[in-house]
Tab-separated table of C-alpha atoms in Angstrom:
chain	number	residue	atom	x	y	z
A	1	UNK	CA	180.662	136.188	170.149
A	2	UNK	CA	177.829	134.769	171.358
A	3	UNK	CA	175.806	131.786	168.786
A	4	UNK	CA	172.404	131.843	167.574
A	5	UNK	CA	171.176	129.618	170.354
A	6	UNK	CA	172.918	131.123	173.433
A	7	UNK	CA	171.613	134.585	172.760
A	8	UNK	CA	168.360	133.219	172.139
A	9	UNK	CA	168.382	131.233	175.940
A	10	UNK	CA	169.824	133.936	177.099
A	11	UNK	CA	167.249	136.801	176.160
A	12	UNK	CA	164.598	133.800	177.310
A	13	UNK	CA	166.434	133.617	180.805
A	14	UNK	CA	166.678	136.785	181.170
A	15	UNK	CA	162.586	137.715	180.338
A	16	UNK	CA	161.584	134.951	182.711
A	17	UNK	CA	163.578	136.509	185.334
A	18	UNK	CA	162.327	139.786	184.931
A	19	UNK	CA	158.569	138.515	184.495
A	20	UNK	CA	159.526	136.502	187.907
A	21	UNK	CA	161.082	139.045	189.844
A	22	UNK	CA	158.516	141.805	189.127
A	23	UNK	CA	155.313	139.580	188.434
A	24	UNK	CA	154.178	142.112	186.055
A	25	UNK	CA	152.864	141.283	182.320
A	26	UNK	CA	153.967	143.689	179.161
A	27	UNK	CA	149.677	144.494	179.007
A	28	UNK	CA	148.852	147.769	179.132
A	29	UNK	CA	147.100	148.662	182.486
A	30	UNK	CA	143.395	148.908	182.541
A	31	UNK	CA	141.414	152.319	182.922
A	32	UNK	CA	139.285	151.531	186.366
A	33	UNK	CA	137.272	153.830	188.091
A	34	UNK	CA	137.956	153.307	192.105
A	35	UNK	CA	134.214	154.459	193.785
A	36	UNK	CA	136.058	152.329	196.865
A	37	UNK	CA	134.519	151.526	199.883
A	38	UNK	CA	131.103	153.043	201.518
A	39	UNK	CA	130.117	152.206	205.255
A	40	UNK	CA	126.739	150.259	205.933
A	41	UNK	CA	126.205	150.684	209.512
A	42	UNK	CA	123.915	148.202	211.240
A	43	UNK	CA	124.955	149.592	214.197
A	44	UNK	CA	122.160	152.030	216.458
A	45	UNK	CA	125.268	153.944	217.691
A	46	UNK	CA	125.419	157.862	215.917
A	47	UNK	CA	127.869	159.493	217.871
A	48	UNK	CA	129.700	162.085	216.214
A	49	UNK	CA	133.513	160.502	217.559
A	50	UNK	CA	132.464	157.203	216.187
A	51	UNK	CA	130.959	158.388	212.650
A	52	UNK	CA	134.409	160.664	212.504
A	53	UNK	CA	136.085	157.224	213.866
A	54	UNK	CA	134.330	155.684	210.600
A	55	UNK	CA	135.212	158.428	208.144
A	56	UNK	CA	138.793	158.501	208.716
A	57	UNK	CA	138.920	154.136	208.548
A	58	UNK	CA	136.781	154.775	205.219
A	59	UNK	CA	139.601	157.410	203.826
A	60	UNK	CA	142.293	155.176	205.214
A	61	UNK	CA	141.338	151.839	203.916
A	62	UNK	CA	140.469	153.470	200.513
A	63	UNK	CA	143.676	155.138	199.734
A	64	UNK	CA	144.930	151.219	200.264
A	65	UNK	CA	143.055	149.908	197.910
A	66	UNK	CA	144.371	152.392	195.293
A	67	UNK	CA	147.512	151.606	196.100
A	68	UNK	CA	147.398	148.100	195.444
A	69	UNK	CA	144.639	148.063	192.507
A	70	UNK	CA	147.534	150.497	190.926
A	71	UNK	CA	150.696	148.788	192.475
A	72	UNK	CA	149.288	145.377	190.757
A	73	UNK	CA	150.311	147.142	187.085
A	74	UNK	CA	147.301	145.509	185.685
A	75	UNK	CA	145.214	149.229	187.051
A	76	UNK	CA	145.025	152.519	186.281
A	77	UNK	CA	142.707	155.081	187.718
A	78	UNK	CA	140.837	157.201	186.017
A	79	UNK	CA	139.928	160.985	186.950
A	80	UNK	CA	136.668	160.775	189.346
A	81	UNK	CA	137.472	164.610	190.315
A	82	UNK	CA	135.024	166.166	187.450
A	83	UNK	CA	131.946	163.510	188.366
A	84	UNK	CA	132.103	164.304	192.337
A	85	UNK	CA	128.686	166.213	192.452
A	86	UNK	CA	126.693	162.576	190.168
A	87	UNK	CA	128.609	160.750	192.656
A	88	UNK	CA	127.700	162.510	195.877
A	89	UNK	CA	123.802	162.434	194.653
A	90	UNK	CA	124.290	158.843	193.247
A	91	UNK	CA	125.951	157.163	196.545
A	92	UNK	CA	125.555	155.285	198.329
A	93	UNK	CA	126.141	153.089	195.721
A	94	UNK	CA	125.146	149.246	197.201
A	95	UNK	CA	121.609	151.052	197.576
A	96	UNK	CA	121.268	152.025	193.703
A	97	UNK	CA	121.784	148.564	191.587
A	98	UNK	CA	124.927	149.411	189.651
A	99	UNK	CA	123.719	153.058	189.150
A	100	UNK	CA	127.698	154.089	189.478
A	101	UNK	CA	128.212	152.481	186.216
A	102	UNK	CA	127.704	155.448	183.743
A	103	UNK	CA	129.945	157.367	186.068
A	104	UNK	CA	132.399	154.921	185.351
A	105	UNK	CA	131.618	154.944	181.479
A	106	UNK	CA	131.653	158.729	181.323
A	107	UNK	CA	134.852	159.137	182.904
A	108	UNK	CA	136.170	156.671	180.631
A	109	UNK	CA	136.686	152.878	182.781
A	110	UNK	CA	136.889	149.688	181.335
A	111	UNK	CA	136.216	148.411	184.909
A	112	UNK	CA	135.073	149.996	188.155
A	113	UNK	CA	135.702	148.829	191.653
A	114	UNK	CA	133.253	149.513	194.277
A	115	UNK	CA	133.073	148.429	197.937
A	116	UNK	CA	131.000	147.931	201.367
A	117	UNK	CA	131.727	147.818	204.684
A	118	UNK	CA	129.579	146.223	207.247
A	119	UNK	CA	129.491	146.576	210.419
A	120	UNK	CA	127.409	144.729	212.395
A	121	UNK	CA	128.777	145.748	215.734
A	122	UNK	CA	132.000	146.709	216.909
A	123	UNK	CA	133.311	143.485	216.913
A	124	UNK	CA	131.693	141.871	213.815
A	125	UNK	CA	132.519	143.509	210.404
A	126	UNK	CA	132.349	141.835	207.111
A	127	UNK	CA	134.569	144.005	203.805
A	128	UNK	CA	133.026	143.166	200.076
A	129	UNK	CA	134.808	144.394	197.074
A	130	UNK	CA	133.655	143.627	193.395
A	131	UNK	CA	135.405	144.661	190.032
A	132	UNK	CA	133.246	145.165	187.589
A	133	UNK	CA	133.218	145.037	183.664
A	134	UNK	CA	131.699	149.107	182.434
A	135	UNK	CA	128.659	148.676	180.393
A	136	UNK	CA	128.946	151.131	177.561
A	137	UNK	CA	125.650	149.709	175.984
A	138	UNK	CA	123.612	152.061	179.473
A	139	UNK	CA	121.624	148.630	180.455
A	140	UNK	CA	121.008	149.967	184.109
A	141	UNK	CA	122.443	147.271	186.768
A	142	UNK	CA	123.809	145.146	183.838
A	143	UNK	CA	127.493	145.433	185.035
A	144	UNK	CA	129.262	141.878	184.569
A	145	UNK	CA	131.766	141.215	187.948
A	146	UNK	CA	134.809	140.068	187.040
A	147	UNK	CA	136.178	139.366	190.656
A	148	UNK	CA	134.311	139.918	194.212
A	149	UNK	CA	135.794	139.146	197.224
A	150	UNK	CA	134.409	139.385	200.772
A	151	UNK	CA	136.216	138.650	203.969
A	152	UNK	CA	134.909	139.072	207.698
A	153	UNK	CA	136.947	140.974	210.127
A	154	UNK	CA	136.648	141.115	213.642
A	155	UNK	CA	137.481	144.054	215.726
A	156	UNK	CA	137.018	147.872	214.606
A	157	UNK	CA	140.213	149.394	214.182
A	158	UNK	CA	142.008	150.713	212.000
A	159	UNK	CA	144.490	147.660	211.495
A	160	UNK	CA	142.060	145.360	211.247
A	161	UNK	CA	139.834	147.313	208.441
A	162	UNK	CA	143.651	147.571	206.307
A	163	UNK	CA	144.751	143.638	206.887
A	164	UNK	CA	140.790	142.896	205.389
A	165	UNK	CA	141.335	145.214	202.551
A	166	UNK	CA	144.979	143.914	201.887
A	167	UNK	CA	143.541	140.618	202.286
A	168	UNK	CA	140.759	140.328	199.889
A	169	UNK	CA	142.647	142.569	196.885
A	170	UNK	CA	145.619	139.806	197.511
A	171	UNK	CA	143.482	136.967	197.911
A	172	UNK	CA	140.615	137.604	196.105
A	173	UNK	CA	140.746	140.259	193.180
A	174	UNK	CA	144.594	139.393	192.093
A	175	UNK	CA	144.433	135.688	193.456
A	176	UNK	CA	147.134	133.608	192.525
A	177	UNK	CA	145.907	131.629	189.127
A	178	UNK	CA	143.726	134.145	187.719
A	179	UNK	CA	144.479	135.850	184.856
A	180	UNK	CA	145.296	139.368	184.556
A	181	UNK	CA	142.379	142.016	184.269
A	182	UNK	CA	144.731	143.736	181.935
A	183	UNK	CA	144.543	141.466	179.832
């Protein structure tokens, strides 16, 4: 038999591990709507095999951040699927000052995360991502961020687009020290 105080350091040892090993809390996930990443293109060049080039970097580097906003355990997406045709005449959302925001309330987010990438030539590209509180009182562009991150790249490829996302959700969004968003 096991005394009072063993199974009490014991079930303490053994929660610490766990909460070290996985790094996840007990706190329900958030509901977040992922808009993701749009492409502001500086650039002159409208080729159809670079915009397709684009495109498929866009679709790439925002099935990542899904991944990782959900992989985190302190995100959960909600359904965008039924709000496609007020987000295709809405977008691009950095022109509309936080106009994404009742999308995000309607579908039923706590927080959104929305994104731009920047390219400024080929070589020069600059990834910002902001999390942002839902504003369920409708004050148009009244969305409080609760983490932003930007990070400059250089080189357009597909690797270097995915180590800038991976970058700034590690870095930035989940940094070491902050507390959880689910909490």
């Amino acid at each position: 038999m096991m005394s009072g105080a063993r199974f009490v350091f014991a079930l303490l040892f053994a929660g610490a591990t766990f909460f070290g090993v996985t790094g996840r809390s007990l706190a329900a996930p958030v509901p977040v709507a992922i808009f993701g990443f749009e492409l502001f293109d500086d650039t002159a060049d409208q080729r159809k095999s670079i915009q397709a080039e684009q495109d498929a970097r866009l679709k790439l580097i925002n099935a990542e951040l899904v991944r990782l906003l959900v992989e985190s355990g302190q995100l959960t997406p909600v359904d965008l699927k039924p709000f496609a045709a007020r987000i295709d005449e809405a977008s691009p959302f950095f022109k509309c000052n936080v106009c994404e925001n009742e999308i995000a309330a309607d579908a039923g987010a706590r927080l959104e995360a929305v994104g731009v990438v920047r390219k400024v030539s080929n070589l020069i590209l600059s990834i910002e991502l902001q999390v942002r509180e839902v504003d369920l009182k409708g004050v148009e562009g009244s969305a409080k961020v609760v983490r932003a991150g930007q990070v400059d790249i250089r080189g357009n490829t597909d690797e270097s687009w995915m180590r800038g996302v991976r970058y700034l959700v590690k870095n930035r969004i989940f940094a070491p020290g902050l507390p959880e968003l689910s909490q």
